[in-house]
CSV table of N, CA and C in Angstrom, one decimal:
chain,number,residue,atom,x,y,z
A,143,MET,N,27.0,-8.8,-21.9
A,143,MET,CA,26.4,-7.5,-21.2
A,143,MET,C,24.9,-7.8,-21.0
A,144,SER,N,24.3,-7.5,-20.0
A,144,SER,CA,22.9,-7.6,-19.7
A,144,SER,C,22.2,-6.4,-20.4
A,145,PRO,N,20.8,-6.6,-20.7
A,145,PRO,CA,20.3,-5.4,-21.4
A,145,PRO,C,20.2,-4.1,-20.6
A,146,LYS,N,20.2,-4.1,-19.3
A,146,LYS,CA,20.2,-3.0,-18.5
A,146,LYS,C,21.6,-2.0,-18.7
A,147,GLN,N,22.8,-3.1,-19.0
A,147,GLN,CA,24.0,-2.3,-18.9
A,147,GLN,C,24.6,-2.2,-20.4
A,148,ALA,N,23.6,-2.6,-21.6
A,148,ALA,CA,24.1,-2.4,-22.9
A,148,ALA,C,24.1,-0.9,-23.2
A,149,PRO,N,25.1,-0.5,-24.0
A,149,PRO,CA,25.3,0.7,-24.2
A,149,PRO,C,24.1,1.2,-25.5
A,150,ARG,N,23.7,2.4,-25.1
A,150,ARG,CA,22.6,2.9,-26.1
A,150,ARG,C,23.2,3.4,-27.4
A,151,THR,N,22.3,3.2,-28.4
A,151,THR,CA,22.7,3.6,-29.8
A,151,THR,C,22.3,5.4,-29.8
A,152,PRO,N,23.0,6.2,-30.4
A,152,PRO,CA,22.7,7.6,-30.3
A,152,PRO,C,21.1,7.8,-30.8
A,153,GLY,N,20.6,7.2,-31.5
A,153,GLY,CA,19.3,7.4,-31.8
A,153,GLY,C,17.9,6.7,-31.0
A,154,GLU,N,18.6,6.0,-30.2
A,154,GLU,CA,17.5,5.3,-29.1
A,154,GLU,C,17.0,6.2,-28.0
A,155,ARG,N,15.6,6.1,-27.7
A,155,ARG,CA,15.1,6.9,-26.9
A,155,ARG,C,14.5,6.1,-26.0
A,156,THR,N,14.8,6.3,-24.5
A,156,THR,CA,14.2,5.4,-23.4
A,156,THR,C,13.5,6.5,-22.7
A,157,SER,N,12.4,6.0,-22.1
A,157,SER,CA,11.6,6.9,-21.0
A,157,SER,C,12.4,6.8,-19.5
A,158,ARG,N,12.4,7.9,-18.7
A,158,ARG,CA,12.9,7.5,-17.5
A,158,ARG,C,11.9,6.7,-16.7
A,159,PHE,N,10.6,6.6,-17.1
A,159,PHE,CA,9.7,5.8,-16.4
A,159,PHE,C,9.4,4.5,-16.9
A,160,ALA,N,10.5,4.1,-17.9
A,160,ALA,CA,10.4,2.8,-18.4
A,160,ALA,C,10.1,1.6,-17.3
A,161,GLY,N,10.7,1.5,-16.4
A,161,GLY,CA,10.7,0.2,-15.5
A,161,GLY,C,9.8,0.5,-14.2
A,162,ALA,N,9.3,1.9,-14.2
A,162,ALA,CA,8.6,2.2,-13.0
A,162,ALA,C,7.1,1.4,-12.9
A,163,PHE,N,6.5,1.1,-14.1
A,163,PHE,CA,5.1,0.6,-13.9
A,163,PHE,C,5.3,-0.9,-14.3
A,164,THR,N,5.7,-1.8,-13.4
A,164,THR,CA,5.8,-3.2,-13.6
A,164,THR,C,4.3,-3.7,-13.3
A,165,PRO,N,4.1,-5.0,-13.5
A,165,PRO,CA,2.6,-5.5,-13.2
A,165,PRO,C,2.5,-5.6,-11.8
A,166,GLY,N,3.5,-5.8,-11.0
A,166,GLY,CA,3.3,-6.2,-9.6
A,166,GLY,C,3.0,-4.7,-9.0
A,167,ARG,N,3.7,-3.6,-9.5
A,167,ARG,CA,3.4,-2.3,-9.0
A,167,ARG,C,2.0,-1.8,-9.4
A,168,ILE,N,1.6,-2.2,-10.6
A,168,ILE,CA,0.1,-1.9,-11.1
A,168,ILE,C,-0.9,-2.5,-10.0
A,169,ALA,N,-0.6,-3.8,-9.9
A,169,ALA,CA,-1.5,-4.5,-9.0
A,169,ALA,C,-1.7,-3.7,-7.5
A,170,MET,N,-0.4,-3.5,-7.0
A,170,MET,CA,-0.4,-3.0,-5.8
A,170,MET,C,-1.0,-1.6,-5.7
A,171,ILE,N,-0.9,-0.9,-6.7
A,171,ILE,CA,-1.7,0.4,-6.7
A,171,ILE,C,-3.2,0.3,-6.9
A,172,ALA,N,-3.6,-0.7,-7.7
A,172,ALA,CA,-5.0,-1.1,-7.6
A,172,ALA,C,-5.6,-1.5,-6.4
A,173,VAL,N,-5.0,-2.5,-5.7
A,173,VAL,CA,-5.3,-2.9,-4.5
A,173,VAL,C,-5.4,-1.7,-3.6
A,174,ALA,N,-4.6,-0.9,-3.3
A,174,ALA,CA,-4.3,0.3,-2.5
A,174,ALA,C,-5.6,1.3,-2.9
A,175,VAL,N,-5.9,1.5,-4.2
A,175,VAL,CA,-6.9,2.2,-4.5
A,175,VAL,C,-8.2,1.8,-3.9
A,176,LEU,N,-8.5,0.4,-4.1
A,176,LEU,CA,-9.6,-0.3,-3.8
A,176,LEU,C,-9.7,-0.3,-2.3
A,177,THR,N,-8.9,-0.3,-1.6
A,177,THR,CA,-8.8,-0.5,-0.2
A,177,THR,C,-9.3,0.9,0.4
A,178,LEU,N,-8.8,1.9,-0.2
A,178,LEU,CA,-9.1,3.3,0.3
A,178,LEU,C,-10.7,3.8,0.0
A,179,VAL,N,-11.0,3.0,-1.2
A,179,VAL,CA,-12.4,3.4,-1.8
A,179,VAL,C,-13.3,2.6,-0.6
A,180,PHE,N,-12.9,1.4,-0.2
A,180,PHE,CA,-13.8,0.5,0.7
A,180,PHE,C,-13.8,1.2,2.1
A,181,ILE,N,-12.6,1.8,2.5
A,181,ILE,CA,-12.5,2.3,3.8
A,181,ILE,C,-13.3,3.8,3.9
A,182,PHE,N,-13.3,4.6,2.9
A,182,PHE,CA,-13.8,5.9,3.1
A,182,PHE,C,-15.6,5.8,2.7
A,183,GLU,N,-15.8,4.6,2.1
A,183,GLU,CA,-17.4,4.3,2.0
A,183,GLU,C,-18.1,3.9,3.1
A,184,ASN,N,-17.3,3.5,4.2
A,184,ASN,CA,-17.9,3.0,5.3
A,184,ASN,C,-17.8,4.0,6.5
A,185,THR,N,-18.5,5.0,6.6
A,185,THR,CA,-18.5,6.2,7.5
A,185,THR,C,-19.4,6.1,8.7
A,186,ARG,N,-20.2,5.0,9.0
A,186,ARG,CA,-21.0,5.0,10.0
A,186,ARG,C,-20.4,5.0,11.3
A,187,GLU,N,-20.8,5.3,12.5
A,187,GLU,CA,-20.3,5.0,13.8
A,187,GLU,C,-20.4,3.5,14.3
A,188,VAL,N,-19.3,3.1,14.9
A,188,VAL,CA,-19.5,1.7,15.3
A,188,VAL,C,-18.9,1.8,16.9
A,189,LYS,N,-19.1,0.9,17.6
A,189,LYS,CA,-18.6,0.7,18.8
A,189,LYS,C,-17.8,-0.4,18.9
A,190,ILE,N,-16.4,-0.2,19.1
A,190,ILE,CA,-15.4,-1.2,19.1
A,190,ILE,C,-14.9,-1.4,20.6
A,191,ARG,N,-14.8,-2.8,20.8
A,191,ARG,CA,-14.3,-3.3,22.1
A,191,ARG,C,-13.0,-3.9,22.1
A,192,LEU,N,-11.9,-3.3,22.7
A,192,LEU,CA,-10.6,-4.0,22.7
A,192,LEU,C,-10.3,-4.2,24.1
A,193,LEU,N,-10.5,-5.5,24.5
A,193,LEU,CA,-10.3,-5.9,25.8
A,193,LEU,C,-11.4,-5.4,26.8
A,194,ILE,N,-11.0,-4.2,27.5
A,194,ILE,CA,-12.0,-3.7,28.4
A,194,ILE,C,-12.7,-2.5,28.0
A,195,PRO,N,-11.9,-1.3,27.4
A,195,PRO,CA,-12.6,-0.2,27.0
A,195,PRO,C,-13.4,-0.4,25.6
A,196,GLU,N,-14.4,0.4,25.8
A,196,GLU,CA,-15.3,0.4,24.6
A,196,GLU,C,-15.2,1.9,23.9
A,197,VAL,N,-15.0,1.9,22.7
A,197,VAL,CA,-14.7,3.0,22.0
A,197,VAL,C,-15.8,3.3,20.8
A,198,THR,N,-16.3,4.4,20.7
A,198,THR,CA,-17.3,4.6,19.6
A,198,THR,C,-16.5,5.6,18.5
A,199,LEU,N,-16.4,5.2,17.2
A,199,LEU,CA,-15.6,6.0,16.3
A,199,LEU,C,-16.3,5.7,14.9
A,200,ALA,N,-15.8,6.4,14.0
A,200,ALA,CA,-16.1,6.1,12.6
A,200,ALA,C,-15.5,4.9,12.2
A,201,LEU,N,-16.2,4.2,11.5
A,201,LEU,CA,-15.6,2.9,10.9
A,201,LEU,C,-14.6,2.9,10.1
A,202,TYR,N,-14.5,4.1,9.2
A,202,TYR,CA,-13.3,4.2,8.3
A,202,TYR,C,-12.1,4.3,9.1
A,203,LEU,N,-12.2,5.2,10.2
A,203,LEU,CA,-10.9,5.4,10.8
A,203,LEU,C,-10.4,4.0,11.8
A,204,ALA,N,-11.2,3.1,12.0
A,204,ALA,CA,-10.8,2.0,12.5
A,204,ALA,C,-10.2,1.0,11.2
A,205,LEU,N,-10.9,1.0,10.2
A,205,LEU,CA,-10.5,0.3,9.0
A,205,LEU,C,-9.0,0.9,8.6
A,206,LEU,N,-8.9,2.2,8.5
A,206,LEU,CA,-7.6,2.9,8.0
A,206,LEU,C,-6.5,2.6,9.1
A,207,ALA,N,-6.8,2.6,10.4
A,207,ALA,CA,-5.8,2.2,11.5
A,207,ALA,C,-5.4,0.6,11.2
A,208,THR,N,-6.3,-0.1,10.9
A,208,THR,CA,-6.0,-1.4,10.6
A,208,THR,C,-5.1,-1.8,9.4
A,209,ALA,N,-5.5,-1.1,8.5
A,209,ALA,CA,-4.7,-1.1,7.2
A,209,ALA,C,-3.2,-0.7,7.3
A,210,LEU,N,-3.0,0.5,8.0
A,210,LEU,CA,-1.8,1.2,8.4
A,210,LEU,C,-1.0,0.2,9.2
A,211,LEU,N,-1.6,-0.6,10.2
A,211,LEU,CA,-0.9,-1.4,11.2
A,211,LEU,C,-0.5,-2.6,10.2
A,212,GLY,N,-1.4,-3.2,9.3
A,212,GLY,CA,-1.0,-4.4,8.4
A,212,GLY,C,0.1,-4.0,7.6
A,213,ALA,N,0.0,-2.6,6.9
A,213,ALA,CA,1.3,-2.2,6.1
A,213,ALA,C,2.5,-2.2,6.7
A,214,ALA,N,2.5,-1.6,8.0
A,214,ALA,CA,3.8,-1.6,8.7
A,214,ALA,C,4.2,-3.0,9.0
A,215,CYS,N,3.3,-3.8,9.5
A,215,CYS,CA,3.8,-5.3,9.9
A,215,CYS,C,4.5,-5.9,8.7
A,216,GLY,N,3.8,-5.8,7.3
A,216,GLY,CA,4.3,-6.4,6.2
A,216,GLY,C,5.5,-5.7,5.8
A,217,TYR,N,5.8,-4.4,5.9
A,217,TYR,CA,7.1,-3.9,5.7
A,217,TYR,C,8.1,-4.3,6.6
A,218,SER,N,7.7,-4.5,7.7
A,218,SER,CA,8.6,-5.0,8.8
A,218,SER,C,9.3,-6.3,8.5
A,219,PHE,N,8.4,-7.3,8.1
A,219,PHE,CA,8.7,-8.6,7.9
A,219,PHE,C,9.4,-8.8,6.5
A,220,ALA,N,9.0,-7.8,5.5
A,220,ALA,CA,9.8,-7.8,4.3
A,220,ALA,C,11.2,-7.3,4.5
A,221,ALA,N,11.5,-6.3,5.5
A,221,ALA,CA,12.7,-5.8,5.6
A,221,ALA,C,13.6,-6.9,6.4
A,222,ARG,N,13.1,-7.6,7.2
A,222,ARG,CA,13.8,-8.6,8.0
A,222,ARG,C,14.2,-9.7,7.1
A,223,ARG,N,13.2,-10.1,6.2
A,223,ARG,CA,13.7,-11.0,5.2
A,223,ARG,C,14.9,-10.7,4.1
A,224,ARG,N,14.9,-9.5,3.9
A,224,ARG,CA,15.8,-8.9,2.9
A,224,ARG,C,17.5,-9.1,3.7
A,225,LYS,N,17.4,-9.2,5.0
A,225,LYS,CA,18.7,-8.9,5.5
A,225,LYS,C,19.6,-10.2,5.5
């Protein structure tokens, strides 16, 4: 029997969050927090040119949009890999 399937003894207490905070999840939370701090510390206006149009907007919006696009691409590739 694997440890996850082993029967519990009556006196044994386990937390329902025991497996929630793995080292990988903690690292991802830390990276996400640092990314958000970096994004929201850069608030000045910048000009962004994508092919032809030139847009002026806050740098944090451009960084946030890029981060969300990168996360969506990463999720998409990971989902395809699992199939």
